[in-house]
XYZ file of C-alpha atoms in Angstrom:
576
model
C -4.952 8.736 -28.506
C -5.025 11.529 -25.931
C -2.880 11.209 -22.812
C -5.864 11.046 -20.459
C -7.488 8.280 -22.500
C -4.212 6.365 -22.549
C -3.820 6.581 -18.778
C -7.397 5.432 -18.209
C -6.945 2.544 -20.654
C -3.706 1.378 -19.005
C -5.308 1.490 -15.545
C -8.346 -0.434 -16.783
C -6.161 -3.084 -18.417
C -4.142 -3.387 -15.235
C -7.313 -4.104 -13.255
C -8.609 -6.594 -15.841
C -5.321 -8.493 -15.986
C -5.332 -8.655 -12.195
C -8.734 -10.340 -12.357
C -7.560 -12.658 -15.143
C -4.547 -13.694 -13.059
C -6.956 -15.077 -10.443
C -8.099 -17.603 -13.040
C -4.691 -18.186 -14.677
C -2.879 -19.034 -11.456
C -0.046 -20.837 -13.234
C 1.070 -17.654 -15.048
C 2.510 -14.789 -12.973
C 0.654 -11.503 -13.319
C 3.689 -9.514 -14.630
C 4.103 -11.890 -17.576
C 0.393 -11.615 -18.444
C 0.623 -7.826 -18.417
C 3.824 -7.714 -20.487
C 2.337 -10.093 -23.065
C -0.885 -8.055 -23.269
C 1.052 -4.813 -23.699
C 3.162 -6.314 -26.489
C 0.061 -7.684 -28.232
C -1.655 -4.299 -28.121
C 1.294 -2.404 -29.585
C 2.496 -4.985 -32.125
C 0.167 -4.014 -35.012
C 1.097 -0.886 -36.913
C -2.248 0.658 -35.910
C -2.052 -0.626 -32.353
C -1.599 1.226 -29.090
C 1.677 3.165 -29.182
C 2.804 5.232 -26.180
C 5.899 7.412 -26.165
C 8.066 6.393 -23.204
C 9.616 9.314 -21.319
C 12.118 7.793 -18.823
C 12.275 10.861 -16.569
C 8.501 11.142 -16.406
C 8.229 7.385 -15.825
C 10.706 7.486 -12.923
C 8.845 10.422 -11.391
C 5.291 9.090 -11.690
C 5.578 5.369 -10.997
C 8.727 4.502 -9.066
C 8.614 6.873 -6.006
C 5.178 5.824 -4.654
C 5.937 2.116 -5.082
C 9.333 2.341 -3.370
C 7.847 4.586 -0.667
C 5.143 1.985 -0.023
C 7.747 -0.802 0.170
C 9.834 1.246 2.594
C 6.689 2.015 4.593
C 5.616 -1.627 4.823
C 8.942 -3.464 5.220
C 9.509 -4.662 8.823
C 12.062 -2.216 10.205
C 13.384 -4.562 12.888
C 14.313 -7.195 10.320
C 15.568 -4.562 7.877
C 18.116 -3.204 10.361
C 18.945 -6.603 11.864
C 19.842 -7.941 8.393
C 21.592 -4.773 7.226
C 24.889 -6.533 6.474
C 23.615 -8.947 3.789
C 21.265 -6.260 2.458
C 24.076 -3.722 1.994
C 26.386 -6.328 0.482
C 23.750 -7.196 -2.087
C 22.576 -3.633 -2.710
C 26.015 -2.075 -3.196
C 28.697 -4.766 -3.318
C 26.867 -6.986 -5.781
C 26.100 -4.027 -8.063
C 29.789 -3.091 -8.276
C 30.765 -6.757 -8.752
C 28.186 -7.125 -11.537
C 29.134 -3.893 -13.322
C 32.811 -4.847 -13.586
C 32.344 -8.560 -14.256
C 29.516 -8.268 -16.759
C 30.978 -5.152 -18.384
C 34.212 -6.925 -19.328
C 32.274 -9.991 -20.517
C 29.980 -7.912 -22.774
C 32.938 -6.007 -24.257
C 34.736 -9.303 -24.960
C 31.595 -10.899 -26.440
C 30.607 -7.817 -28.523
C 33.855 -6.049 -29.505
C 32.055 -3.278 -31.409
C 30.473 -2.158 -28.097
C 33.036 0.147 -26.397
C 34.047 -0.725 -22.847
C 32.294 2.304 -21.234
C 29.085 1.381 -23.073
C 29.460 -2.224 -21.904
C 29.792 -0.933 -18.352
C 26.668 1.177 -18.938
C 24.744 -1.949 -19.997
C 26.024 -3.809 -16.930
C 24.946 -0.913 -14.711
C 21.486 -0.881 -16.298
C 20.857 -4.578 -15.594
C 22.682 -4.753 -12.226
C 19.845 -3.683 -9.861
C 16.964 -5.989 -9.160
C 13.483 -4.515 -9.320
C 11.466 -4.192 -6.110
C 8.149 -4.303 -7.966
C 9.049 -7.392 -10.003
C 10.596 -9.257 -7.051
C 7.538 -8.752 -4.827
C 5.129 -9.514 -7.689
C 6.818 -12.844 -8.410
C 7.737 -14.054 -4.912
C 4.834 -12.746 -2.819
C 2.737 -15.915 -2.973
C 5.420 -18.535 -3.534
C 6.215 -19.280 0.111
C 9.590 -17.523 0.250
C 10.928 -17.629 3.844
C 10.032 -14.384 5.578
C 13.563 -13.306 6.532
C 14.886 -14.108 3.070
C 12.071 -12.022 1.593
C 13.105 -9.144 3.846
C 16.674 -9.391 2.513
C 15.431 -9.358 -1.084
C 13.107 -6.424 -0.443
C 15.861 -4.455 1.272
C 18.261 -5.189 -1.586
C 15.839 -4.082 -4.284
C 14.954 -0.914 -2.342
C 18.586 0.249 -2.235
C 20.303 -1.127 -5.315
C 18.346 1.066 -7.751
C 20.361 4.036 -6.532
C 23.724 2.255 -6.791
C 22.913 0.972 -10.290
C 21.771 4.384 -11.521
C 24.887 6.039 -10.069
C 27.083 3.482 -11.848
C 25.151 4.158 -15.058
C 25.710 7.895 -14.658
C 29.489 7.471 -14.477
C 29.564 4.977 -17.358
C 27.608 7.384 -19.585
C 29.862 10.286 -18.520
C 32.936 8.231 -19.408
C 31.421 7.501 -22.833
C 30.596 11.157 -23.478
C 33.883 12.662 -22.194
C 36.347 9.789 -22.271
C 37.432 10.687 -18.699
C 36.841 8.742 -15.478
C 38.095 9.547 -11.957
C 37.835 7.057 -9.101
C 38.141 9.812 -6.499
C 35.385 11.892 -8.025
C 33.176 8.819 -8.522
C 33.544 7.744 -4.863
C 32.908 11.250 -3.531
C 29.861 11.751 -5.729
C 28.457 8.327 -4.918
C 28.640 9.022 -1.175
C 26.974 12.405 -1.658
C 24.216 10.968 -3.849
C 23.489 7.991 -1.556
C 23.851 9.599 1.880
C 22.285 12.837 0.693
C 19.276 10.951 -0.667
C 18.788 9.061 2.601
C 19.177 12.261 4.622
C 16.813 14.305 2.468
C 14.121 11.621 2.528
C 14.453 11.110 6.285
C 14.131 14.847 6.962
C 11.062 15.114 4.739
C 9.464 12.052 6.331
C 10.014 13.280 9.875
C 8.977 16.823 8.917
C 5.699 15.532 7.491
C 5.131 13.373 10.569
C 5.740 16.315 12.908
C 3.374 18.596 10.965
C 0.723 15.864 10.830
C 0.996 15.330 14.590
C 0.481 19.051 15.276
C -2.602 19.161 13.059
C -4.230 15.990 14.333
C -3.567 16.939 17.956
C -6.065 19.743 17.440
C -8.434 18.168 14.918
C -8.267 14.492 15.808
C -9.177 11.939 13.147
C -11.596 14.194 11.270
C -8.830 15.232 8.839
C -7.968 11.621 7.963
C -8.772 11.944 4.258
C -6.645 15.062 3.839
C -3.746 13.483 5.745
C -3.866 10.393 3.538
C -3.819 12.595 0.432
C -0.739 14.438 1.739
C 0.845 11.078 2.542
C 0.310 9.946 -1.057
C 2.011 13.125 -2.313
C 4.981 12.751 0.050
C 7.011 10.265 -2.091
C 6.713 12.528 -5.133
C 7.887 15.489 -3.079
C 10.815 13.522 -1.646
C 11.864 12.341 -5.118
C 11.627 15.820 -6.673
C 13.525 17.505 -3.835
C 16.221 14.819 -3.948
C 16.711 15.197 -7.683
C 16.704 19.005 -7.482
C 19.524 19.098 -4.897
C 21.571 16.521 -6.807
C 21.084 13.401 -4.652
C 19.235 10.139 -5.227
C 15.505 10.779 -5.475
C 14.883 7.034 -5.287
C 16.670 6.683 -1.943
C 14.899 9.837 -0.743
C 11.508 8.217 -1.440
C 12.548 4.990 0.333
C 13.905 6.867 3.364
C 10.749 8.989 3.580
C 8.647 5.814 3.678
C 10.762 4.296 6.456
C 10.711 7.515 8.513
C 6.944 7.885 8.115
C 6.401 4.313 9.283
C 8.386 4.970 12.450
C 6.194 8.005 13.146
C 3.054 5.901 12.586
C 3.960 3.786 15.620
C 2.763 6.669 17.817
C -0.590 7.063 16.046
C -2.467 3.998 17.205
C -5.643 5.924 18.021
C -6.168 7.242 14.468
C -8.152 4.298 13.132
C -9.873 6.048 10.228
C -6.613 7.479 8.900
C -4.891 4.108 9.165
C -7.657 2.204 7.398
C -7.900 4.799 4.634
C -4.130 4.784 4.172
C -4.030 0.986 3.930
C -6.781 0.922 1.340
C -5.301 3.796 -0.639
C -1.821 2.302 -0.824
C -3.198 -1.116 -1.753
C -5.040 0.460 -4.688
C -2.021 2.556 -5.735
C 0.329 -0.427 -5.640
C -2.050 -2.577 -7.668
C -2.705 0.134 -10.271
C 0.911 1.254 -10.649
C 2.310 -2.282 -10.713
C -0.042 -3.138 -13.547
C 0.752 0.081 -15.407
C 4.514 -0.525 -15.148
C 4.429 -3.991 -16.677
C 1.886 -3.000 -19.309
C 4.087 -0.065 -20.352
C 7.077 -2.390 -20.480
C 5.178 -4.684 -22.840
C 4.008 -1.751 -24.940
C 7.645 -0.796 -25.624
C 8.765 -4.266 -26.780
C 7.661 -4.124 -30.463
C 9.205 -0.699 -31.067
C 12.476 -1.819 -29.458
C 12.563 -4.948 -31.627
C 11.851 -2.932 -34.764
C 14.662 -0.518 -33.947
C 17.189 -3.324 -33.579
C 15.987 -5.036 -36.744
C 16.480 -1.839 -38.699
C 20.128 -1.607 -37.636
C 20.907 -4.890 -39.510
C 24.092 -5.361 -37.498
C 23.163 -8.721 -35.958
C 21.078 -11.707 -36.860
C 18.061 -12.576 -34.733
C 19.617 -15.724 -33.252
C 22.828 -13.884 -32.425
C 20.848 -11.290 -30.520
C 18.952 -14.001 -28.652
C 22.255 -15.662 -27.824
C 23.607 -12.392 -26.421
C 20.536 -12.019 -24.200
C 20.813 -15.585 -22.894
C 24.532 -15.255 -22.174
C 24.070 -11.942 -20.353
C 21.174 -13.324 -18.300
C 23.131 -16.462 -17.402
C 26.146 -14.336 -16.466
C 23.985 -12.162 -14.225
C 22.686 -15.195 -12.342
C 26.170 -16.735 -12.136
C 27.713 -13.521 -10.790
C 24.897 -13.276 -8.261
C 25.451 -16.863 -7.125
C 29.216 -16.331 -6.813
C 28.722 -13.145 -4.780
C 26.265 -14.923 -2.494
C 28.804 -17.680 -1.893
C 31.766 -15.365 -1.349
C 30.341 -12.327 0.457
C 26.817 -12.984 1.756
C 26.561 -16.620 2.814
C 28.744 -16.048 5.893
C 26.568 -13.131 7.006
C 23.407 -15.199 6.562
C 24.991 -18.034 8.573
C 25.846 -15.632 11.427
C 22.320 -14.207 11.319
C 20.989 -17.768 11.587
C 23.235 -18.520 14.575
C 22.139 -15.302 16.306
C 18.454 -16.154 15.806
C 17.823 -13.267 13.403
C 17.169 -15.655 10.525
C 15.403 -18.991 11.244
C 16.303 -20.609 7.914
C 19.885 -21.827 7.511
C 21.692 -20.723 4.304
C 21.468 -24.042 2.469
C 22.256 -24.483 -1.217
C 18.531 -24.440 -2.014
C 18.104 -21.124 -0.208
C 21.132 -19.711 -2.055
C 19.640 -20.894 -5.349
C 16.285 -19.293 -4.485
C 17.973 -15.940 -3.730
C 19.894 -16.260 -6.999
C 16.764 -16.869 -9.066
C 15.035 -13.973 -7.300
C 17.429 -11.552 -9.022
C 14.628 -10.353 -11.315
C 15.002 -7.224 -13.405
C 12.054 -4.974 -14.157
C 10.821 -1.578 -15.205
C 13.640 0.412 -13.579
C 16.089 -1.389 -15.860
C 14.054 -0.415 -18.936
C 13.713 3.193 -17.770
C 17.458 3.405 -17.131
C 18.267 1.961 -20.566
C 15.923 4.373 -22.343
C 17.338 7.314 -20.379
C 20.719 6.935 -22.115
C 21.223 9.944 -24.431
C 20.783 9.541 -28.168
C 23.859 11.582 -29.107
C 27.399 11.921 -27.763
C 27.601 15.318 -29.473
C 25.502 17.038 -32.151
C 27.199 14.975 -34.871
C 27.929 11.611 -33.184
C 25.238 9.154 -32.035
C 25.701 7.289 -28.756
C 27.510 4.048 -29.733
C 25.412 0.837 -29.775
C 22.511 2.475 -27.959
C 19.801 0.464 -29.767
C 21.646 -2.771 -29.057
C 22.039 -1.807 -25.391
C 18.310 -1.130 -25.020
C 17.424 -4.409 -26.738
C 19.795 -6.459 -24.556
C 18.481 -4.820 -21.388
C 14.881 -5.530 -22.413
C 15.692 -9.137 -23.277
C 17.378 -9.573 -19.899
C 14.222 -8.336 -18.155
C 12.116 -10.952 -19.943
C 14.564 -13.809 -19.343
C 14.972 -13.096 -15.617
C 11.196 -12.808 -15.252
C 10.714 -16.170 -16.978
C 13.513 -17.868 -15.018
C 12.199 -16.516 -11.727
C 8.591 -17.407 -12.548
C 9.457 -20.990 -13.498
C 12.450 -21.736 -11.276
C 11.420 -20.183 -7.972
C 8.274 -22.317 -7.447
C 10.302 -25.485 -8.145
C 13.043 -24.534 -5.674
C 10.795 -23.173 -2.932
C 8.598 -26.249 -3.072
C 11.572 -28.314 -1.846
C 12.863 -25.752 0.640
C 12.310 -26.919 4.237
C 10.493 -24.340 6.324
C 10.570 -24.011 10.116
C 7.468 -25.480 11.837
C 6.612 -22.082 13.287
C 8.038 -18.729 12.274
C 9.212 -16.377 15.056
C 6.597 -13.850 13.972
C 3.828 -16.342 14.777
C 5.185 -16.937 18.294
C 5.548 -13.190 18.813
C 2.021 -12.570 17.602
C 0.647 -15.194 19.995
C 2.599 -13.676 22.891
C 1.285 -10.222 21.997
C -2.277 -11.535 21.955
C -1.741 -13.115 25.386
C -0.334 -9.834 26.746
C -3.295 -7.947 25.308
C -5.744 -10.337 26.997
C -3.990 -9.953 30.360
C -4.053 -6.166 29.974
C -7.788 -6.252 29.224
C -8.495 -8.409 32.301
C -6.378 -6.085 34.453
C -8.312 -3.063 33.224
C -11.587 -4.800 34.124
C -10.302 -5.480 37.635
C -9.172 -1.873 38.076
C -12.535 -0.603 36.892
C -14.324 -2.894 39.346
C -12.218 -1.671 42.272
C -13.143 1.928 41.484
C -16.864 1.174 42.041
C -16.654 -0.072 45.643
C -18.794 2.852 46.853
C -21.634 2.138 44.411
C -24.950 0.597 45.441
C -25.438 -3.162 45.567
C -27.521 -3.429 42.386
C -24.963 -1.490 40.361
C -22.127 -3.605 41.737
C -24.022 -6.833 40.954
C -24.756 -5.805 37.372
C -21.179 -4.642 36.904
C -19.846 -7.868 38.408
C -21.967 -9.957 36.061
C -20.709 -8.111 32.973
C -17.098 -8.188 34.141
C -17.344 -11.884 34.892
C -18.759 -12.678 31.477
C -16.141 -10.633 29.614
C -13.318 -11.936 31.809
C -14.397 -15.504 31.121
C -14.256 -14.851 27.378
C -10.729 -13.523 27.727
C -9.701 -16.535 29.838
C -11.028 -18.850 27.133
C -8.921 -16.963 24.598
C -5.895 -17.286 26.880
C -6.397 -21.036 27.135
C -6.554 -21.288 23.358
C -3.471 -19.124 22.893
C -1.267 -20.601 25.616
C -0.656 -24.066 24.154
C 2.426 -24.616 26.356
C 0.807 -23.667 29.670
C 0.194 -27.203 30.926
C 2.214 -30.387 30.759
C 1.290 -33.915 31.784
C 3.356 -36.733 33.140
C 2.054 -39.506 30.932
C 1.438 -39.840 27.223
C -2.169 -40.850 27.906
C -2.839 -37.700 29.935
C -1.215 -35.528 27.293
C -3.364 -37.121 24.588
C -6.545 -36.544 26.623
C -5.629 -32.917 27.292
C -4.738 -32.377 23.638
C -8.103 -33.799 22.594
C -9.919 -31.571 25.092
C -7.939 -28.557 23.928
C -8.837 -29.250 20.290
C -12.504 -29.590 21.287
C -12.387 -26.192 23.029
C -10.663 -24.678 20.007
C -13.292 -26.070 17.659
C -16.007 -24.723 19.955
C -14.350 -21.307 19.860
C -14.315 -21.454 16.048
C -18.025 -22.254 16.029
C -18.736 -19.316 18.350
C -16.791 -16.948 16.101
C -18.603 -18.265 13.027
C -21.940 -17.631 14.756
C -20.849 -14.076 15.580
C -19.758 -13.563 11.967
C -23.125 -14.774 10.739
C -24.842 -12.308 13.061
C -22.768 -9.439 11.658
C -23.687 -10.418 8.105
C -27.381 -10.608 9.031
C -27.150 -7.115 10.569
C -25.618 -5.770 7.376
C -28.366 -7.298 5.220
C -30.996 -5.764 7.488
C -29.362 -2.318 7.216
C -29.403 -2.500 3.426
C -33.050 -3.557 3.547
C -33.801 -0.525 5.740
C -32.122 1.740 3.188
C -34.024 0.159 0.303
C -37.233 0.840 2.229
C -36.101 4.486 2.737
C -36.164 4.148 6.543
C -32.547 5.442 6.760
C -30.503 7.627 4.437
C -27.192 6.976 2.726
C -25.116 8.759 5.386
C -26.614 6.618 8.142
C -26.083 3.488 6.058
C -22.406 4.284 5.506
C -21.835 5.003 9.193
C -23.609 1.893 10.455
C -22.107 -0.426 7.849
C -18.676 1.053 8.534
C -18.984 0.035 12.193
C -19.941 -3.496 11.178
C -17.053 -3.624 8.711
C -14.539 -2.754 11.439
C -15.975 -5.448 13.675
C -15.977 -8.000 10.870
C -12.349 -7.318 9.898
C -11.242 -7.989 13.469
C -13.507 -11.011 13.758
C -12.264 -12.560 10.509
C -8.658 -12.244 11.663
C -9.530 -13.928 14.959
C -11.439 -16.617 13.080
C -8.508 -17.383 10.763
C -6.163 -17.671 13.746
C -8.665 -19.849 15.620
C -9.201 -22.189 12.654
C -5.436 -22.522 12.263
C -5.048 -23.311 15.983
C -7.862 -25.882 15.767
C -6.274 -27.589 12.756
C -9.178 -26.725 10.459
C -9.105 -25.466 6.878
C -8.148 -21.772 6.683
C -11.428 -20.857 4.956
C -14.717 -22.375 5.981
C -18.096 -21.774 4.374
C -18.755 -18.805 6.633
C -15.264 -17.305 6.527
C -14.621 -16.966 2.838
C -13.849 -13.348 1.805
């Protein structure tokens, strides 16, 4: 099969499995995609794709890590930097040494440097797999930020550890001084290179859009999509971590986006583009992982060094050891930091044993682990093969599957019993921001009215009527948002006011639903006009685009209003 046909087929299968996952809610999407990939490549005449680790790391990993760095809340990321760094770097080193010695003891024919290489391969968690599994399971927000930050950074530390383990295997020489110096250069250099490229792109984009405005939105989004690839390539060419360069470029670009609030078209196009890229590339990664499984199993079977049950036992022991080492590190090095973050108000959930268990089970390995394992060279020298390479690749692949299964089954059970705060800080902050926005809007109306004192009486009366109507709408919104604005002295009074407040909230929901119905009727009428050839396609796109913007904002307000009124999140008129 030609390369283009293969790429199109993988993308199509990724989309179809995403649709199937909507029906098979009990099975996580990554497991469906891995199983489908394995089924397609299992027959001798099935779909077989040669896996190039360097090409894989270049094409799939940079945009996904860039998008995660772009989306992750920066305030929480920097506020929780201590536990994130301890997990991203300290846990990787702890895992490499602990698991490396265990593997060498359990499998004596695997040399110690190769055992360390296996430990380095499976030490980093996978950002794509972690988010795919935990996104809809109700993981506490701050804990999710810690996990996302860990998986963004630990790829680099794991790959650096793998580099030194492979070098020790090839040369038989290892230097702590050289390893420390090179690690600092690779990590800090990657962050610096990515930050410079992100800020450079942001500065160039600002100069262009200052002159052109939002008319170049499509071109800017295209350049934004290419930025993670450029950051990764530049990082690898100068000898630093391309992965960290892509992450840092995403974080830097997000900071620059805070000053671009007026570029609505660019922002909406970027959101839609990255959503599509993440969905397509996530599906392709797990499908490719599944497509490699049969060939990896056949390779190990041909070696005839181990029985099938022995190999399965090795995988289970290594996976259990990974989770145990993660739990021990959380108890010894991270739990105290999480407790301090909780005391300081930076983390609403206390570090209970259930939360520690949830973070432990979220140590899911994914496609980066497979790419790292397959990147190990085939030969030590022209006459000597790399020792136990096939076994290493098999054990790494088995560990990916086991951690995915354990996370998919265990996390829902643990999170279901994890107590959550009644209201997350983000919800209070969002309500306060909405209140501030309403006050700012009312103030702008008052200022505009004062500037028309010299106008004629009719103009002032018409203006006053409009201002009064709009101001009243904002005051109704303020009443609905400010739940703590009034207190009563008796329980009876409080109950009456609460009942009146709920009635006003339900009335507000009904008003928003009526407005949403009007928008939908307008859209139907526009399509009818186009079908009758009274407007052309360009006019249809422009007019419908305006309605779409209004409907997006209205749906968000409607969801918030239904939540405030204690109604179901999706009513008949609010279903997407």
